[in-house]
PDB file of C-alpha atoms and ligand atoms in Angstrom:
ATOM      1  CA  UNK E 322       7.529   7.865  -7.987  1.00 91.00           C
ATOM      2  CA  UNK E 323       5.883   9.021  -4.970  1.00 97.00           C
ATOM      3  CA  UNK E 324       2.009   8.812  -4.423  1.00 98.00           C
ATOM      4  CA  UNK E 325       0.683  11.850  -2.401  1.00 98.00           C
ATOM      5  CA  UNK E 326      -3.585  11.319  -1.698  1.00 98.00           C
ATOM      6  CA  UNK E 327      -5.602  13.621  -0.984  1.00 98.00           C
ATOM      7  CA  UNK E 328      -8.876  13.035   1.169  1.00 98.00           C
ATOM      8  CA  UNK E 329     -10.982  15.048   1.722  1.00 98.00           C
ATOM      9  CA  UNK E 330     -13.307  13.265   4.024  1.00 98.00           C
ATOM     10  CA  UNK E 331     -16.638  14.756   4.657  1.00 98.00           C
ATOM     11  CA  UNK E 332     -15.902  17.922   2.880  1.00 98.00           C
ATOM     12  CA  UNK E 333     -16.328  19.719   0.053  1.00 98.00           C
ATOM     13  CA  UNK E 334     -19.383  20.550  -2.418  1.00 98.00           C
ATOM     14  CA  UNK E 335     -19.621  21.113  -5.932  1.00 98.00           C
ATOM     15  CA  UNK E 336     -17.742  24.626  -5.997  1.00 98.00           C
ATOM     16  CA  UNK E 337     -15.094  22.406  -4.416  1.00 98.00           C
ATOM     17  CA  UNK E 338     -14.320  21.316  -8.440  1.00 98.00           C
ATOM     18  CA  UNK E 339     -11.929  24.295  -8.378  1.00 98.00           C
ATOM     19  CA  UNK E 340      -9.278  22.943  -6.063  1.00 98.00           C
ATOM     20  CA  UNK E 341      -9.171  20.309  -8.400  1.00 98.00           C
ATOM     21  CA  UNK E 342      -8.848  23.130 -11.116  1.00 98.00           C
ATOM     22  CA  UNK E 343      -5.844  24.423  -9.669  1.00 98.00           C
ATOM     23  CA  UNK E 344      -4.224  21.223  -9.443  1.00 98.00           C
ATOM     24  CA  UNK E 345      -5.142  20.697 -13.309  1.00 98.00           C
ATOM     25  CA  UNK E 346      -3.405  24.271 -13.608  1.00 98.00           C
ATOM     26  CA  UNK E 347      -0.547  24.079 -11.833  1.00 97.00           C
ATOM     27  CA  UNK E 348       0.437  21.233 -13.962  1.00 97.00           C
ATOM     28  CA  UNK E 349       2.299  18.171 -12.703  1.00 95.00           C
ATOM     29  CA  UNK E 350       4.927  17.665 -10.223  1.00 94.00           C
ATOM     30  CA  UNK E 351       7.790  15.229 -11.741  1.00 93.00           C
ATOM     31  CA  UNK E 352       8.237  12.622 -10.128  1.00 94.00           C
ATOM     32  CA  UNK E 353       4.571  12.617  -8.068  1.00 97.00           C
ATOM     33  CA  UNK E 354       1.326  11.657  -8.868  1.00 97.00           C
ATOM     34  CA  UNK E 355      -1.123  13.218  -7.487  1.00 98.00           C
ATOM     35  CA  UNK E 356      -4.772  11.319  -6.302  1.00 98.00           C
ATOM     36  CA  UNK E 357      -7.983  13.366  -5.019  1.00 99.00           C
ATOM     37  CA  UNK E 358     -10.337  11.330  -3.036  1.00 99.00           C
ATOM     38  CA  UNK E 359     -13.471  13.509  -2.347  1.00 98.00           C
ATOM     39  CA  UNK E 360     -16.630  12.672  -1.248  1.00 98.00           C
ATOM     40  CA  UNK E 361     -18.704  10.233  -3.654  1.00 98.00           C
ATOM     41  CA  UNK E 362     -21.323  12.942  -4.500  1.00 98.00           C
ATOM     42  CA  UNK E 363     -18.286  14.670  -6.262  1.00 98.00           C
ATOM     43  CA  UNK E 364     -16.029  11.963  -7.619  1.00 98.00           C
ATOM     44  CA  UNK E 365     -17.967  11.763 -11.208  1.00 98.00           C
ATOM     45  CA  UNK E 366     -17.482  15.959 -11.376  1.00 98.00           C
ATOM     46  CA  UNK E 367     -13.998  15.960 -10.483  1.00 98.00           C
ATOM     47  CA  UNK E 368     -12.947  12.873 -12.576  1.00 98.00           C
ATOM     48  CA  UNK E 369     -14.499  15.004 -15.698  1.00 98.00           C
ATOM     49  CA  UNK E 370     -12.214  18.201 -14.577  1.00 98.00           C
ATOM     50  CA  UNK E 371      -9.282  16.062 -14.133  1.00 98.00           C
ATOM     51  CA  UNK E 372     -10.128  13.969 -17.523  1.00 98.00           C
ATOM     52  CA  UNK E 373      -6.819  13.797 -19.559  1.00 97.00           C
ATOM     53  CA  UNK E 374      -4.690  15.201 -16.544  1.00 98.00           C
ATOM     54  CA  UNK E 375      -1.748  14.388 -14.167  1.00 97.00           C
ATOM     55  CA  UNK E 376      -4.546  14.490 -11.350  1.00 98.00           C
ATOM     56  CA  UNK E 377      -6.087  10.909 -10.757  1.00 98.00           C
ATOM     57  CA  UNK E 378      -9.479  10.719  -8.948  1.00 99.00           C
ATOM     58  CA  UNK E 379     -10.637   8.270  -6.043  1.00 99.00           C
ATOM     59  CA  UNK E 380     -13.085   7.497  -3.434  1.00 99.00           C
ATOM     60  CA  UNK E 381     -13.357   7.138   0.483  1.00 98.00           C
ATOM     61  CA  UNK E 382     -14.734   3.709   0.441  1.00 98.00           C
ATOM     62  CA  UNK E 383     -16.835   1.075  -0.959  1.00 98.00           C
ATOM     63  CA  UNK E 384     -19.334  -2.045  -0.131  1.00 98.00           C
ATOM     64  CA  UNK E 385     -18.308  -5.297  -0.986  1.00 98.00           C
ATOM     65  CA  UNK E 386     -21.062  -6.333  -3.553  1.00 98.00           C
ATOM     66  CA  UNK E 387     -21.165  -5.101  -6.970  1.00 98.00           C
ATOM     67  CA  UNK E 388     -25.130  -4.093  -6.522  1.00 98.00           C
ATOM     68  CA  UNK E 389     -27.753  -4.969  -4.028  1.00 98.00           C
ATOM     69  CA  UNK E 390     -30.089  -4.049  -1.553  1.00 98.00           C
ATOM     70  CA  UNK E 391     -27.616  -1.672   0.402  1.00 98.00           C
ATOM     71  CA  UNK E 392     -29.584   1.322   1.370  1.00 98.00           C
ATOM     72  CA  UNK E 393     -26.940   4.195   1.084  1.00 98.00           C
ATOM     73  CA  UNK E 394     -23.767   2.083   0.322  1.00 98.00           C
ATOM     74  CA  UNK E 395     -22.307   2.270  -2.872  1.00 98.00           C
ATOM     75  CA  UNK E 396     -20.352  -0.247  -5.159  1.00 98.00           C
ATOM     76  CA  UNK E 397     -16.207  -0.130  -6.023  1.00 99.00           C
ATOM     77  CA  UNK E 398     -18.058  -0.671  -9.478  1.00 98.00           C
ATOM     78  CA  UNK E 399     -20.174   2.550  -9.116  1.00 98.00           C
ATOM     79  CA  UNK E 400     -17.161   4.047  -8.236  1.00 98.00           C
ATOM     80  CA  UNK E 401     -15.531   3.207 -11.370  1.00 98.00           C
ATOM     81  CA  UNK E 402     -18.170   3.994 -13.330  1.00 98.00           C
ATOM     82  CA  UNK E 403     -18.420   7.801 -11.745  1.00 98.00           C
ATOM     83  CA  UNK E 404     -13.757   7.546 -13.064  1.00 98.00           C
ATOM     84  CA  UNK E 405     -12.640   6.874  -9.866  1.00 98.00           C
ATOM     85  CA  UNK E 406      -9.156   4.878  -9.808  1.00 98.00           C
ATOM     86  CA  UNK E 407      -8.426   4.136  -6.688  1.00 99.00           C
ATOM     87  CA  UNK E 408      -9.947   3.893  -3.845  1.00 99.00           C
ATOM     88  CA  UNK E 409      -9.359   4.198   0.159  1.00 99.00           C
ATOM     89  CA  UNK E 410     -10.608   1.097   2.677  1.00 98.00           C
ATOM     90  CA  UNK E 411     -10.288   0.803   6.223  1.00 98.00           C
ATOM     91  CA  UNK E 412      -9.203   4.279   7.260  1.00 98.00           C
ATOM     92  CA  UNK E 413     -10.005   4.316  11.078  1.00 98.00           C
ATOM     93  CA  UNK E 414     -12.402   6.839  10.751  1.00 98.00           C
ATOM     94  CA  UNK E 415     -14.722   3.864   9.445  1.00 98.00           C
ATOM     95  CA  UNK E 416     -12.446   0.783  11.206  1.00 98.00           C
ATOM     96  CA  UNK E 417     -13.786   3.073  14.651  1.00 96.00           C
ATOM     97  CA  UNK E 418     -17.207   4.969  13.672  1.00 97.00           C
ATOM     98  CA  UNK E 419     -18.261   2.092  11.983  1.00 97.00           C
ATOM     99  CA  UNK E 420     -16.916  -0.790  13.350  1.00 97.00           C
ATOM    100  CA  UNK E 421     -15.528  -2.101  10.157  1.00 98.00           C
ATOM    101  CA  UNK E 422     -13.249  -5.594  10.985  1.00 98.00           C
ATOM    102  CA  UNK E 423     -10.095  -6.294   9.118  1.00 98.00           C
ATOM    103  CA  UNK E 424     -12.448  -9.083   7.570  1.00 98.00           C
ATOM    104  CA  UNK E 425     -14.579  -6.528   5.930  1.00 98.00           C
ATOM    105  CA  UNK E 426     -11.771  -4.272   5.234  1.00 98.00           C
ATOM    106  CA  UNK E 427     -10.522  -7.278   3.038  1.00 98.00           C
ATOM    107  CA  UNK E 428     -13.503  -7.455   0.954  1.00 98.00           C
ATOM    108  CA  UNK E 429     -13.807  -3.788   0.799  1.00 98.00           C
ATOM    109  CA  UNK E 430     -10.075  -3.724  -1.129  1.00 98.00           C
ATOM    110  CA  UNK E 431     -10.805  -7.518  -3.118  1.00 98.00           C
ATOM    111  CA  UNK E 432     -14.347  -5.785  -4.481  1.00 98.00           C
ATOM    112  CA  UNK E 433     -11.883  -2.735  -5.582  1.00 98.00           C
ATOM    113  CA  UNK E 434      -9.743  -5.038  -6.989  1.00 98.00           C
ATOM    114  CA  UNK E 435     -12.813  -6.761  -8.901  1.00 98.00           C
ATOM    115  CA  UNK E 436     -13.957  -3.178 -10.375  1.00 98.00           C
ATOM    116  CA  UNK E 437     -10.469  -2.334 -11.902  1.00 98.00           C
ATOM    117  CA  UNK E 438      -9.559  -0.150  -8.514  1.00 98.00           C
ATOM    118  CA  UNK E 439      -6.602   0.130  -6.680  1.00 98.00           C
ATOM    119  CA  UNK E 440      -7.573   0.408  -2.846  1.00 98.00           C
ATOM    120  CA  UNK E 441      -5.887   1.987  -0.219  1.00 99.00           C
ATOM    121  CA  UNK E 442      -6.105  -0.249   2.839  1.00 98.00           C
ATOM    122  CA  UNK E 443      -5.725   1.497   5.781  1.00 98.00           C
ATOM    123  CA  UNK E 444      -3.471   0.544   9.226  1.00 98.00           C
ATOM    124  CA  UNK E 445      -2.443   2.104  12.174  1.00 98.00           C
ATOM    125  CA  UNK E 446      -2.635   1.585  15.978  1.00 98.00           C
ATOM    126  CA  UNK E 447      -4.317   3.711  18.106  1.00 97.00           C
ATOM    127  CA  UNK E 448      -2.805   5.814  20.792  1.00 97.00           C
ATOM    128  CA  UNK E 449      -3.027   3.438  23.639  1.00 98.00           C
ATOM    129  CA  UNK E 450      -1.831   0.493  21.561  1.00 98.00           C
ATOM    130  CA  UNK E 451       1.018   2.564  20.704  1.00 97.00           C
ATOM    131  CA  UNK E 452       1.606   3.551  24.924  1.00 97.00           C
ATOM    132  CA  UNK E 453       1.371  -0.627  25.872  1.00 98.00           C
ATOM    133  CA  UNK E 454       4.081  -1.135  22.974  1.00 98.00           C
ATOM    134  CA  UNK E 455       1.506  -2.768  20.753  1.00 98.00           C
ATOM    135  CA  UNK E 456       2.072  -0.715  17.368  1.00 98.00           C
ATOM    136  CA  UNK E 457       4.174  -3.644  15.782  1.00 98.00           C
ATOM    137  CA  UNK E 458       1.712  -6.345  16.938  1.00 98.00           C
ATOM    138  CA  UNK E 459      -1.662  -4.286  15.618  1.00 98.00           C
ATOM    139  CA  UNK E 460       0.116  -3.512  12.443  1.00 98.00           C
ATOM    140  CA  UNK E 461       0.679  -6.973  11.953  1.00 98.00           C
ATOM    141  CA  UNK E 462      -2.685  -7.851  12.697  1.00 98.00           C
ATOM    142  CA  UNK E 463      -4.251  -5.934  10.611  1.00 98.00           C
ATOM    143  CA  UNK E 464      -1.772  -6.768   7.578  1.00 98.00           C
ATOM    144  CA  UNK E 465      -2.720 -10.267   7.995  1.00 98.00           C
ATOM    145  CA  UNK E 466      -6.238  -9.419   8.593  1.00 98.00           C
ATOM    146  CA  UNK E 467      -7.463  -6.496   5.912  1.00 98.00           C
ATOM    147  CA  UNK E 468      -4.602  -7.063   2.291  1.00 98.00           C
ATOM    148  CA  UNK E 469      -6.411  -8.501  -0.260  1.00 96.00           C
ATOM    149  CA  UNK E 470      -4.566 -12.149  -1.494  1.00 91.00           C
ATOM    150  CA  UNK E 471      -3.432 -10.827  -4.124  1.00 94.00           C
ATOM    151  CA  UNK E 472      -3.448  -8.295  -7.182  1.00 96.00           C
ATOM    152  CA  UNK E 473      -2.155  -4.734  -6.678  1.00 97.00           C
ATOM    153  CA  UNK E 474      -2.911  -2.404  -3.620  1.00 98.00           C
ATOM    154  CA  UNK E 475      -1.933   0.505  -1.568  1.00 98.00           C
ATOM    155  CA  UNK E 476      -0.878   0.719   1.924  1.00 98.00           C
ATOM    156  CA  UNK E 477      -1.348   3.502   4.326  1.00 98.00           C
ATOM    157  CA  UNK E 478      -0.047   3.724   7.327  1.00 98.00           C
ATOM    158  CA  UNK E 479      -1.932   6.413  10.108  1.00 98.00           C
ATOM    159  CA  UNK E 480      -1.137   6.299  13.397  1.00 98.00           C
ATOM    160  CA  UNK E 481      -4.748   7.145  14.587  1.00 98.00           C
ATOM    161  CA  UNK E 482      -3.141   9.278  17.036  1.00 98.00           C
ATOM    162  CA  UNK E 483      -1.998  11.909  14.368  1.00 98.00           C
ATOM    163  CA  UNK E 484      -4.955  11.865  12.684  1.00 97.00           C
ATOM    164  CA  UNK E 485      -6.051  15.844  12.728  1.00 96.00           C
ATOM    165  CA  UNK E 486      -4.302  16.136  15.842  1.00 97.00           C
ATOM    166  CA  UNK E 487      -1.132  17.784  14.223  1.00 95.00           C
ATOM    167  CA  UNK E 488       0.845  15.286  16.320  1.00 96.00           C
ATOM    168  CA  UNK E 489       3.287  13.447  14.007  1.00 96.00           C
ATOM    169  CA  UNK E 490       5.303  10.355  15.188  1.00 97.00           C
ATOM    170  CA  UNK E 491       9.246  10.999  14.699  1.00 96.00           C
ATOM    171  CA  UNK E 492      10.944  10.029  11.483  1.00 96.00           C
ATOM    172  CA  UNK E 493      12.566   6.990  13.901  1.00 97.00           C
ATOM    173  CA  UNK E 494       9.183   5.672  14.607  1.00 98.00           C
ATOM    174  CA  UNK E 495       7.942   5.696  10.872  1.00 98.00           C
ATOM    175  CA  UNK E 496      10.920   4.271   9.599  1.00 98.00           C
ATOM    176  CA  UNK E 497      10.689   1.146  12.480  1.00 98.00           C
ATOM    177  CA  UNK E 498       6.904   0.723  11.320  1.00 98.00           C
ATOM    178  CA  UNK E 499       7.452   1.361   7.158  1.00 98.00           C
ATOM    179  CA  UNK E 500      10.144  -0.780   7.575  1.00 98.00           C
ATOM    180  CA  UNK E 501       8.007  -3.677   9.439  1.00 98.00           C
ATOM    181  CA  UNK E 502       5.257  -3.328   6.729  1.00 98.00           C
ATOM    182  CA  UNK E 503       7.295  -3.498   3.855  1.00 98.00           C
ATOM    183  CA  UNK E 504       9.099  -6.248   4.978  1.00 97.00           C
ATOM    184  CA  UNK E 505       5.511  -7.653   5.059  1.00 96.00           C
ATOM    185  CA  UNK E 506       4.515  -6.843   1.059  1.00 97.00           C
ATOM    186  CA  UNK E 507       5.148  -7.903  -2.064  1.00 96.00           C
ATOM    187  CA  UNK E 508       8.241  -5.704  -3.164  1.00 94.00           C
ATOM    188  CA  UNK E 509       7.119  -3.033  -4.529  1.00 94.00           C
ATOM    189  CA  UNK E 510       4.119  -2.052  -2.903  1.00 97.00           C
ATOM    190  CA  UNK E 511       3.746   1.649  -2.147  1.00 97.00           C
ATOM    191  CA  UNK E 512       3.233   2.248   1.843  1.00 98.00           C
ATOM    192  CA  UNK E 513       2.454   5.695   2.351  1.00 98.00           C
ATOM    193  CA  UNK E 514       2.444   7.612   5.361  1.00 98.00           C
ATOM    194  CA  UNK E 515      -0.855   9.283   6.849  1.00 98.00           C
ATOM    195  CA  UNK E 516      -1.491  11.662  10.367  1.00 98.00           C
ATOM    196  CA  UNK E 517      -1.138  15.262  10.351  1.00 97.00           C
ATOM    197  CA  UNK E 518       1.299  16.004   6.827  1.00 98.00           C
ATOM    198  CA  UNK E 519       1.853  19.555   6.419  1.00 98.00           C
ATOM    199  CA  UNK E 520       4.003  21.388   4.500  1.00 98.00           C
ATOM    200  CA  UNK E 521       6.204  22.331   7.137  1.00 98.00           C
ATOM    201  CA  UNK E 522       6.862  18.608   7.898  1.00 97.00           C
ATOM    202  CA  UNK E 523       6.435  16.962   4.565  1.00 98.00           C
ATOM    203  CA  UNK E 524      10.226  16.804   3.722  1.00 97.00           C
ATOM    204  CA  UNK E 525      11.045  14.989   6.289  1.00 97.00           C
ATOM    205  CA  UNK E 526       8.184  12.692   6.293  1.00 98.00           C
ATOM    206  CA  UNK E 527       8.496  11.668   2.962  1.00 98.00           C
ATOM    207  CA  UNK E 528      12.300  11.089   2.838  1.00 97.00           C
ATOM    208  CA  UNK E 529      12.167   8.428   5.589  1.00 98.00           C
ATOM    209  CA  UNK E 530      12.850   5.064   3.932  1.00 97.00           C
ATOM    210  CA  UNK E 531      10.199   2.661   2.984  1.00 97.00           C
ATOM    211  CA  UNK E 532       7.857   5.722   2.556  1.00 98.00           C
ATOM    212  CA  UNK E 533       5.920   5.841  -0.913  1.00 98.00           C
ATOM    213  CA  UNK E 534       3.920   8.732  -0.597  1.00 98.00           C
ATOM    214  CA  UNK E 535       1.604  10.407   1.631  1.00 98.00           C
ATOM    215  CA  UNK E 536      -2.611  10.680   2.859  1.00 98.00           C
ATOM    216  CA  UNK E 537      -3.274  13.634   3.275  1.00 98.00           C
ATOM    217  CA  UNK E 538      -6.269  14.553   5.371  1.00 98.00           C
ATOM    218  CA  UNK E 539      -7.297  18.784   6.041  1.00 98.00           C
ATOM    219  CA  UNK E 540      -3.583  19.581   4.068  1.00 98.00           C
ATOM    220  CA  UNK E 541      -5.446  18.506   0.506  1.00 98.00           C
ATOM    221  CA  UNK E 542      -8.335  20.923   1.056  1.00 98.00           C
ATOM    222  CA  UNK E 543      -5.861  24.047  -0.123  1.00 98.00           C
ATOM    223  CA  UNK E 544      -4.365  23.594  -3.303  1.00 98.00           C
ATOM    224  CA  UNK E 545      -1.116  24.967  -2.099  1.00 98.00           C
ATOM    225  CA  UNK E 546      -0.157  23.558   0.957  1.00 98.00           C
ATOM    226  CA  UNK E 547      -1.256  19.641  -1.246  1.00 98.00           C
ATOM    227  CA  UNK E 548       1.264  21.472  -4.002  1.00 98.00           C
ATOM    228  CA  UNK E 549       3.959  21.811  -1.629  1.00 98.00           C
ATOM    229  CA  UNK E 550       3.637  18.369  -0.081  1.00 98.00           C
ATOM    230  CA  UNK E 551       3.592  17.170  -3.346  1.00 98.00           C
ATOM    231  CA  UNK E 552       7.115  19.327  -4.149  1.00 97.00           C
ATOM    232  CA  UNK E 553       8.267  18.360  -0.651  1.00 97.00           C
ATOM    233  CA  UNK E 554       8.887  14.190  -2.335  1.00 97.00           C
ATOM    234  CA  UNK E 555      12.310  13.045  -2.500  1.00 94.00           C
ATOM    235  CA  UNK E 556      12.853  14.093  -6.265  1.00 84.00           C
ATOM    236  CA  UNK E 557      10.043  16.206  -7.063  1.00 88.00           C
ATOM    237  CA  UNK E 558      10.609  18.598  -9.918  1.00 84.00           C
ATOM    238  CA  UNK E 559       7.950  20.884  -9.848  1.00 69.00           C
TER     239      UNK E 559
HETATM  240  P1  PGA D 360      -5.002  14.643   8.517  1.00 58.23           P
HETATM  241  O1  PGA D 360      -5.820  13.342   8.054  1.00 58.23           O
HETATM  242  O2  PGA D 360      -3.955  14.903   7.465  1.00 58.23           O
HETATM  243  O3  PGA D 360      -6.029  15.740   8.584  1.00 58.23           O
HETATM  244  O4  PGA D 360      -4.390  14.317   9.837  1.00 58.23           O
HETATM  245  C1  PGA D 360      -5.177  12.249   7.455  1.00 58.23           C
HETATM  246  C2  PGA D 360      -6.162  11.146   7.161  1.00 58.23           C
HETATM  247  O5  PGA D 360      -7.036  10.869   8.014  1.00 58.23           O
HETATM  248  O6  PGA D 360      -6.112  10.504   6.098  1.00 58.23           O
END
């Protein structure tokens, strides 16, 4: 079973409930599920569309108390609350706009965990890490660094580099990294691959070994081209 996320970053409003319509619609993809992380102004509307559905709902991220004076941050617990299942933690977009540390990152997933959420913990080196032969070393890190201790989680790794760039690495360099992380995880952890999926290079992508499923960043915002990734997963039956 492959996971395939969307997020949808800082986009979307409240028409935005029908591209979670026509995922409802278009029924589920064997094999796939399927996980729309949308702003938090729209998680509680999209959770009711989706309500009963193959389409699970999720967040972007979360602060590490349950409640508190935390002037616009919001707890994994709200989250929950709003039907939110999952939800994403240390994408670099935060790890590098906000200065989040793997430290926080880890008590962004464990406060997930504490709410009955799965998180996504973010990884992935940046381009000059990857150009001084430091991707192995700042995966590692951050694996040691950002996994909660224990319970179940997600991993995604994004090269920051591919990030909206349309620049993906080659199926050579996610297999060398997958393979590094998984080797890393309790067996059976998903690690799903993030940076630039499209349909055109989903297939291949997703059919590298060690690869669970796939983030998808400005892809999920059209209901077709998140279908086809979707289809694109080794055994997919849509
Ligand atoms: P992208 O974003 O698919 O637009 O590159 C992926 C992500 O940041 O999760």
């Amino acid at each position: 079973m492959q996971l395939i996320v969307g997020n949808w970053k800082m986009h979307g409003r409240l028409a935005s409930v029908a591209i979670v319509e026509a995922l409802v619609r278009a029924g589920p993809v064997e094999g796939v599920e399927l996980l729309v992380c949308p702003p938090a102004t729209l998680v509680a509307r999209l959770a009711e569309a989706a309500r009963g559905s193959h389409v699970a709902i999720g967040a972007q991220d979360c602060h590490p108390a349950p409640e508190g004076p935390f002037t616009g941050d919001i707890a994994a617990e709200m989250l929950a609350d709003a039907g939110a299942t999952h939800v994403i933690v240390g994408h670099s977009e935060r790890r590098i706009g906000h200065a989040e540390t793997d430290a926080l990152v880890r008590d962004k997933a464990s406060a997930a965990q504490r709410a009955g959420l799965v998180p996504i913990v973010c990884i992935g080196e940046t381009l000059a890490e990857r150009e001084a032969g430091e991707t192995l070393s700042v995966v590692a890190r951050q694996l040691a660094g950002s996994l909660p201790e224990t319970g179940r989680f997600v991993v995604a790794y994004e090269p920051v580099w591919a990030i909206g760039t349309g620049r993906t690495p080659t199926p050579e360099q996610v297999a060398e990294v997958h393979a590094f992380v998984a080797a890393r995880l309790p067996e059976g952890t998903p690690v799903l691959y993030g940076g630039s999926v499209k349909p055109e290079n989903a297939r291949g992508l997703l059919a590298v070994p060690h690869v669970g499923g796939a983030l998808v960043g400005g892809a999920s915002l059209t209901p077709r081209d998140f279908l086809a990734i979707a289809a694109a997963a080794p055994g997919a039956i849509a």
